[in-house]
CSV table of C-alpha atoms in Angstrom, one decimal:
chain,number,residue,atom,x,y,z
A,1,MET,CA,1.3,-10.0,16.4
A,2,GLN,CA,1.5,-9.1,19.9
A,3,THR,CA,-0.6,-9.7,23.0
A,4,ARG,CA,-1.1,-6.9,25.4
A,5,ILE,CA,-3.3,-5.6,28.2
A,6,VAL,CA,-5.7,-2.6,27.7
A,7,GLU,CA,-7.0,-0.7,30.7
A,8,THR,CA,-10.7,0.2,30.1
A,9,ASP,CA,-13.4,1.5,32.4
A,10,GLY,CA,-13.7,-0.9,35.2
A,11,LEU,CA,-12.2,-3.9,33.1
A,12,THR,CA,-8.7,-4.8,32.3
A,13,GLN,CA,-8.8,-6.5,28.7
A,14,GLN,CA,-6.3,-8.7,27.1
A,15,VAL,CA,-6.0,-8.3,23.3
A,16,LEU,CA,-4.2,-10.0,20.5
A,17,GLU,CA,-3.5,-7.4,17.7
A,18,ASP,CA,-1.6,-6.9,14.5
A,19,GLY,CA,-1.6,-4.3,11.7
A,20,PRO,CA,-0.5,-0.7,11.1
A,21,GLU,CA,-1.2,1.9,13.8
A,22,GLY,CA,-4.1,4.1,12.6
A,23,ALA,CA,-5.2,1.7,10.0
A,24,PRO,CA,-9.1,0.9,9.8
A,25,LEU,CA,-10.0,-1.0,13.0
A,26,VAL,CA,-11.5,-4.4,13.1
A,27,LEU,CA,-12.5,-5.9,16.3
A,28,LEU,CA,-12.8,-9.8,16.4
A,29,ILE,CA,-15.2,-11.1,19.1
A,30,HIS,CA,-14.9,-14.9,20.1
A,31,GLY,CA,-17.6,-17.2,21.5
A,32,PHE,CA,-17.8,-20.1,23.8
A,33,PRO,CA,-15.4,-21.9,24.8
A,34,GLU,CA,-12.9,-19.9,22.8
A,35,LEU,CA,-10.5,-16.9,23.3
A,36,GLY,CA,-9.1,-14.1,21.4
A,37,LEU,CA,-6.4,-16.4,20.1
A,38,SER,CA,-9.1,-18.2,18.2
A,39,TRP,CA,-8.7,-15.4,15.6
A,40,ARG,CA,-5.1,-15.8,15.3
A,41,ALA,CA,-5.2,-16.5,11.6
A,42,GLN,CA,-7.5,-13.5,10.8
A,43,VAL,CA,-5.5,-11.1,13.0
A,44,LYS,CA,-2.5,-12.0,11.0
A,45,ALA,CA,-4.1,-11.8,7.6
A,46,LEU,CA,-6.0,-8.7,8.3
A,47,GLY,CA,-3.1,-7.1,9.5
A,48,ALA,CA,-1.0,-8.2,6.5
A,49,ALA,CA,-3.9,-6.7,4.4
A,50,GLY,CA,-3.4,-3.2,6.0
A,51,TYR,CA,-6.1,-3.3,8.8
A,52,ARG,CA,-5.5,-2.9,12.7
A,53,ALA,CA,-7.1,-6.3,13.8
A,54,VAL,CA,-7.7,-6.6,17.6
A,55,ALA,CA,-9.2,-9.7,19.1
A,56,PRO,CA,-9.8,-9.4,22.9
A,57,ASP,CA,-10.4,-12.2,25.4
A,58,MET,CA,-13.9,-11.3,26.4
A,59,ARG,CA,-15.3,-10.7,29.9
A,60,GLY,CA,-15.0,-13.7,31.9
A,61,TYR,CA,-12.3,-15.3,29.6
A,62,GLY,CA,-8.8,-15.8,29.4
A,63,GLY,CA,-6.5,-12.8,30.3
A,64,THR,CA,-9.5,-10.3,30.8
A,65,ASP,CA,-11.1,-9.6,34.1
A,66,LYS,CA,-13.7,-12.0,35.4
A,67,PRO,CA,-16.4,-10.3,37.3
A,68,GLY,CA,-18.1,-12.8,40.1
A,69,ARG,CA,-21.6,-11.9,39.6
A,70,THR,CA,-23.7,-13.5,37.0
A,71,GLU,CA,-25.6,-10.3,36.2
A,72,GLU,CA,-22.5,-8.6,35.3
A,73,HIS,CA,-22.3,-10.5,32.1
A,74,THR,CA,-25.5,-9.1,30.2
A,75,ILE,CA,-25.6,-8.1,26.6
A,76,LEU,CA,-25.2,-4.5,27.7
A,77,HIS,CA,-22.0,-5.3,29.5
A,78,LEU,CA,-20.6,-7.1,26.5
A,79,VAL,CA,-21.3,-4.2,24.2
A,80,GLY,CA,-20.2,-1.7,26.6
A,81,ASP,CA,-16.8,-3.5,26.9
A,82,MET,CA,-16.3,-3.3,23.1
A,83,VAL,CA,-17.5,0.3,23.0
A,84,ASP,CA,-14.9,1.2,25.7
A,85,LEU,CA,-12.3,-0.9,24.0
A,86,VAL,CA,-12.7,1.2,20.9
A,87,ARG,CA,-12.1,4.5,23.0
A,88,ALA,CA,-9.1,2.9,24.7
A,89,LEU,CA,-7.5,2.1,21.4
A,90,GLY,CA,-8.0,5.9,20.7
A,91,ARG,CA,-10.3,5.3,17.8
A,92,SER,CA,-13.9,6.7,17.0
A,93,GLU,CA,-15.2,3.7,14.8
A,94,GLY,CA,-14.4,0.4,13.5
A,95,THR,CA,-15.9,-2.9,12.0
A,96,VAL,CA,-17.0,-5.5,14.4
A,97,VAL,CA,-16.8,-9.1,13.7
A,98,GLY,CA,-18.2,-12.0,15.9
A,99,HIS,CA,-18.3,-15.7,16.0
A,100,ASP,CA,-20.7,-17.9,18.0
A,101,TRP,CA,-21.6,-16.0,21.2
A,102,GLY,CA,-19.5,-13.2,19.9
A,103,ALA,CA,-21.9,-13.0,16.9
A,104,PRO,CA,-24.8,-11.7,18.9
A,105,VAL,CA,-22.4,-9.4,20.7
A,106,ALA,CA,-21.4,-8.0,17.3
A,107,TRP,CA,-24.9,-7.7,16.0
A,108,HIS,CA,-25.7,-5.7,19.2
A,109,CYS,CA,-22.7,-3.6,18.9
A,110,ALA,CA,-24.2,-2.5,15.4
A,111,LEU,CA,-27.7,-2.1,16.7
A,112,MET,CA,-26.9,0.0,19.9
A,113,ARG,CA,-23.8,2.0,18.8
A,114,PRO,CA,-24.0,2.4,14.9
A,115,ASP,CA,-22.0,5.8,15.4
A,116,LEU,CA,-19.1,3.5,16.5
A,117,PHE,CA,-19.6,0.1,14.6
A,118,THR,CA,-19.8,1.3,11.1
A,119,ALA,CA,-20.1,-2.4,9.7
A,120,VAL,CA,-20.7,-5.8,11.1
A,121,ALA,CA,-19.8,-9.5,10.2
A,122,GLY,CA,-21.4,-12.5,11.8
A,123,LEU,CA,-20.1,-16.1,11.7
A,124,SER,CA,-22.2,-19.1,12.7
A,125,VAL,CA,-25.0,-17.3,14.6
A,126,PRO,CA,-27.2,-15.3,12.4
A,127,PHE,CA,-28.9,-12.1,13.6
A,128,GLN,CA,-32.1,-12.8,15.7
A,129,PRO,CA,-34.3,-9.8,15.8
A,130,ARG,CA,-36.2,-9.1,19.0
A,131,ARG,CA,-39.8,-10.1,18.6
A,132,PRO,CA,-42.7,-10.4,20.8
A,133,GLY,CA,-43.0,-13.8,22.6
A,134,GLY,CA,-41.5,-13.7,25.8
A,135,PRO,CA,-38.1,-14.6,27.6
A,136,PRO,CA,-35.9,-16.7,25.3
A,137,THR,CA,-35.2,-19.7,27.6
A,138,PRO,CA,-38.7,-20.7,28.4
A,139,ALA,CA,-39.7,-20.2,24.6
A,140,MET,CA,-36.6,-22.2,23.6
A,141,ALA,CA,-37.6,-25.1,26.0
A,142,ALA,CA,-41.2,-25.1,24.8
A,143,LEU,CA,-40.1,-25.3,21.1
A,144,ALA,CA,-37.6,-28.2,22.0
A,145,ARG,CA,-40.4,-30.2,23.9
A,146,ARG,CA,-42.9,-29.6,20.7
A,147,ALA,CA,-40.2,-30.8,18.5
A,148,GLY,CA,-39.6,-34.0,20.6
A,149,LYS,CA,-35.8,-33.3,20.4
A,150,GLY,CA,-34.9,-33.2,24.0
A,151,GLU,CA,-33.6,-30.3,26.1
A,152,LEU,CA,-31.6,-27.5,24.3
A,153,TYR,CA,-28.1,-27.2,26.0
A,154,MET,CA,-28.9,-23.7,26.6
A,155,ASN,CA,-31.5,-24.4,29.0
A,156,GLN,CA,-29.4,-26.7,31.0
A,157,PHE,CA,-26.8,-23.9,31.2
A,158,GLN,CA,-29.1,-21.8,33.3
A,159,ALA,CA,-28.4,-24.2,36.4
A,160,PRO,CA,-26.2,-22.5,39.0
A,161,ASP,CA,-23.7,-25.5,38.7
A,162,ALA,CA,-23.8,-26.0,35.0
A,163,HIS,CA,-20.1,-24.9,34.6
A,164,ARG,CA,-19.0,-27.8,37.0
A,165,ILE,CA,-19.1,-30.5,34.1
A,166,PHE,CA,-16.4,-28.7,32.4
A,167,GLU,CA,-14.3,-27.8,35.4
A,168,ALA,CA,-14.4,-31.5,36.5
A,169,ASP,CA,-11.8,-32.2,33.8
A,170,VAL,CA,-11.0,-29.1,31.8
A,171,ALA,CA,-9.1,-31.0,28.8
A,172,THR,CA,-11.9,-33.6,28.3
A,173,GLY,CA,-14.5,-31.0,28.6
A,174,LEU,CA,-12.9,-28.8,25.8
A,175,ARG,CA,-11.8,-31.8,23.6
A,176,LYS,CA,-15.5,-33.0,23.6
A,177,GLY,CA,-16.8,-29.6,23.1
A,178,PHE,CA,-14.6,-28.9,20.1
A,179,TYR,CA,-15.4,-32.5,18.7
A,180,SER,CA,-19.1,-32.4,18.9
A,181,TYR,CA,-19.4,-29.1,16.8
A,182,ASP,CA,-16.5,-29.8,14.4
A,183,GLY,CA,-17.0,-30.3,10.5
A,184,ALA,CA,-15.0,-33.3,10.4
A,185,THR,CA,-17.0,-35.1,13.0
A,186,PRO,CA,-19.5,-37.8,11.6
A,187,ASP,CA,-23.1,-36.9,11.4
A,188,ASP,CA,-24.1,-39.7,13.9
A,189,ARG,CA,-21.4,-38.4,16.5
A,190,GLN,CA,-22.0,-34.6,16.0
A,191,SER,CA,-24.1,-32.8,18.5
A,192,THR,CA,-27.4,-31.4,17.6
A,193,GLY,CA,-27.7,-29.0,20.6
A,194,PHE,CA,-30.4,-30.8,22.1
A,195,ILE,CA,-29.8,-33.1,24.9
A,196,ALA,CA,-31.5,-36.4,25.8
A,197,PRO,CA,-33.1,-37.0,29.2
A,198,GLY,CA,-30.5,-37.9,31.8
A,199,HIS,CA,-27.6,-36.5,29.8
A,200,ASP,CA,-25.7,-33.1,29.6
A,201,PHE,CA,-23.8,-31.3,27.2
A,202,LEU,CA,-20.7,-33.7,27.7
A,203,SER,CA,-22.2,-36.9,28.6
A,204,GLU,CA,-23.8,-37.3,25.1
A,205,VAL,CA,-20.3,-36.8,23.4
A,206,PRO,CA,-18.3,-40.1,22.8
A,207,ASP,CA,-15.4,-40.6,25.3
A,208,ASP,CA,-13.1,-41.4,22.4
A,209,ALA,CA,-13.7,-37.9,20.9
A,210,THR,CA,-10.6,-36.7,19.4
A,211,LEU,CA,-9.1,-33.1,18.7
A,212,PRO,CA,-10.5,-31.6,15.3
A,213,PRO,CA,-8.0,-32.2,12.5
A,214,TRP,CA,-7.1,-28.3,12.5
A,215,MET,CA,-6.1,-28.1,16.2
A,216,SER,CA,-2.7,-29.0,17.1
A,217,GLN,CA,-1.6,-30.2,20.6
A,218,GLY,CA,0.1,-26.9,21.3
A,219,HIS,CA,-3.0,-24.9,20.4
A,220,PHE,CA,-5.2,-27.0,22.4
A,221,ALA,CA,-2.8,-26.5,25.5
A,222,GLU,CA,-3.4,-23.0,25.2
A,223,TYR,CA,-7.1,-23.4,25.7
A,224,VAL,CA,-6.6,-25.8,28.6
A,225,SER,CA,-4.3,-23.6,30.5
A,226,ALA,CA,-6.5,-20.5,30.0
A,227,PHE,CA,-9.8,-22.4,31.1
A,228,GLY,CA,-7.8,-24.3,33.9
A,229,ALA,CA,-6.9,-21.0,35.3
A,230,GLY,CA,-9.9,-19.1,34.6
A,231,GLY,CA,-12.8,-21.6,35.0
A,232,PHE,CA,-16.0,-21.8,33.1
A,233,LYS,CA,-18.5,-19.9,35.4
A,234,GLY,CA,-17.9,-16.5,33.7
A,235,PRO,CA,-18.3,-17.8,30.1
A,236,ILE,CA,-21.6,-19.8,31.1
A,237,ASP,CA,-22.9,-16.7,33.0
A,238,TRP,CA,-23.4,-15.3,29.4
A,239,TYR,CA,-26.0,-18.1,28.9
A,240,ARG,CA,-27.5,-17.4,32.5
A,241,CYS,CA,-28.2,-13.8,31.3
A,242,LEU,CA,-30.5,-14.8,28.4
A,243,ASP,CA,-33.8,-14.0,30.2
A,244,LEU,CA,-32.1,-10.8,31.8
A,245,ASN,CA,-30.9,-9.7,28.4
A,246,TRP,CA,-34.6,-9.9,27.0
A,247,SER,CA,-35.8,-7.7,30.0
A,248,LEU,CA,-33.0,-5.1,29.2
A,249,THR,CA,-33.6,-4.8,25.3
A,250,ALA,CA,-37.1,-3.8,25.1
A,251,PHE,CA,-36.0,-0.6,23.1
A,252,LEU,CA,-34.4,-2.7,20.4
A,253,GLN,CA,-37.7,-4.3,19.4
A,254,GLY,CA,-38.1,-4.3,15.7
A,255,ARG,CA,-34.9,-2.5,15.0
A,256,LYS,CA,-32.9,-3.3,11.9
A,257,ILE,CA,-29.3,-3.1,11.1
A,258,PRO,CA,-28.7,-0.6,8.2
A,259,GLN,CA,-24.8,-0.7,8.3
A,260,PRO,CA,-23.1,-2.8,5.7
A,261,SER,CA,-23.0,-6.5,6.9
A,262,MET,CA,-22.2,-10.1,6.1
A,263,PHE,CA,-22.7,-13.6,7.3
A,264,MET,CA,-21.0,-16.8,7.0
A,265,VAL,CA,-21.9,-20.2,8.3
A,266,GLY,CA,-20.6,-23.8,7.8
A,267,GLN,CA,-23.0,-26.2,6.1
A,268,ARG,CA,-22.7,-28.8,9.0
A,269,ASP,CA,-22.7,-26.4,11.8
A,270,PRO,CA,-25.0,-27.7,14.6
A,271,VAL,CA,-26.1,-24.2,15.5
A,272,ARG,CA,-28.3,-24.4,12.4
A,273,HIS,CA,-30.5,-27.0,14.1
A,274,TYR,CA,-31.8,-24.3,16.5
A,275,ALA,CA,-30.8,-21.0,14.9
A,276,GLY,CA,-30.9,-21.8,11.2
A,277,GLN,CA,-34.5,-20.7,10.7
A,278,HIS,CA,-33.1,-17.1,11.0
A,279,GLU,CA,-30.9,-17.4,8.0
A,280,ALA,CA,-33.7,-17.1,5.5
A,281,GLY,CA,-34.9,-13.8,6.7
A,282,LEU,CA,-31.6,-12.0,7.2
A,283,LYS,CA,-31.8,-9.8,4.2
A,284,ASP,CA,-35.1,-8.3,5.8
A,285,TRP,CA,-33.2,-7.3,9.0
A,286,LEU,CA,-29.6,-6.6,7.7
A,287,THR,CA,-30.8,-3.9,5.0
A,288,ASP,CA,-27.2,-3.7,3.5
A,289,LEU,CA,-26.3,-7.5,3.5
A,290,ARG,CA,-23.4,-7.7,1.2
A,291,SER,CA,-23.0,-11.3,1.3
A,292,GLN,CA,-24.4,-14.4,2.8
A,293,THR,CA,-22.2,-17.6,2.5
A,294,VAL,CA,-22.7,-21.4,3.4
A,295,LEU,CA,-19.3,-23.1,3.4
A,296,PRO,CA,-19.7,-26.7,2.1
A,297,GLY,CA,-18.6,-29.3,4.8
A,298,ALA,CA,-17.7,-26.9,7.4
A,299,GLY,CA,-18.9,-27.1,11.0
A,300,HIS,CA,-19.0,-24.7,13.8
A,301,TRP,CA,-15.3,-23.5,14.5
A,302,LEU,CA,-15.4,-21.6,11.2
A,303,GLN,CA,-12.4,-19.2,11.5
A,304,GLN,CA,-10.3,-22.0,12.7
A,305,GLU,CA,-11.6,-24.9,10.4
A,306,ARG,CA,-11.4,-22.8,7.4
A,307,PRO,CA,-9.2,-19.8,7.9
A,308,GLU,CA,-8.2,-19.1,4.2
A,309,GLU,CA,-12.0,-18.8,3.1
A,310,VAL,CA,-12.9,-16.9,6.3
A,311,ASN,CA,-9.9,-14.5,5.6
A,312,ALA,CA,-10.7,-13.9,2.0
A,313,ALA,CA,-14.4,-13.2,2.7
A,314,LEU,CA,-13.6,-10.8,5.5
A,315,ILE,CA,-10.9,-9.0,3.5
A,316,GLY,CA,-13.3,-8.8,0.4
A,317,PHE,CA,-16.0,-7.4,2.6
A,318,LEU,CA,-13.8,-4.8,4.3
A,319,LYS,CA,-12.6,-3.7,0.9
A,320,SER,CA,-16.2,-3.2,-0.1
A,321,LEU,CA,-16.7,-0.6,2.6
């Protein structure tokens, strides 16, 4: 594996990559609060299996450029970055894989550029089709109120200073974030994604939260170093663009994904509390859905918690193409 810088149109991207030059391309898109190195086990395994695996630090993260304006983090920018990365790598097509926030980016890559992204896989966050009903954050807030669950954290992340709670103590913010969504965390200490009045995303997590069992101190230090240098504004700007994304994607209303696809989620992934209802209808929108897997006991950080199972599923999917 190697880390290098790739110059694309208006954006310098840092990527982790492995595998033979000229082999089928697989892009691996991370979510929040992660980095390209979150895919280290997959980059290594896919490279060994004969694929060219490339995991970028996404816009606003790690070694990639961090545009200052919130509105420079829309889904159109994020998809555009991946389109241009394919071009900069000298390719004309590839498979796209996304986890957490990276999953919606991957789904939208497949929706918008089926000529480039000929297959798609999502981990943790299912495809959520654009349907009538208005901008997402007010709708989500109303849903949470009706359910009596508190405020969905995505609504809190709309605040201009929402990133400050993470930047006040980067190591504590990351440790609590990983702990609260991990499969090894007991039910009564795991997050649901809904925040009680008077609390925020981190204050609800116990102060004695530990690192997940799969994360070494050295691996954690890589996250702390990257987010300590780059901050959290850009990553959380992705959430602040949810309503703007809605206004920009009317052309995708009702569109399905015909490319070969797969989906995998942890049984104990907290995302299922607020996005799980979309799992049941996936086959109606992913018309060539080749596998849909729930990993027993797994939490949210799927490719890091359960790398062997994720690697086997991805390689099996790629071989089916």
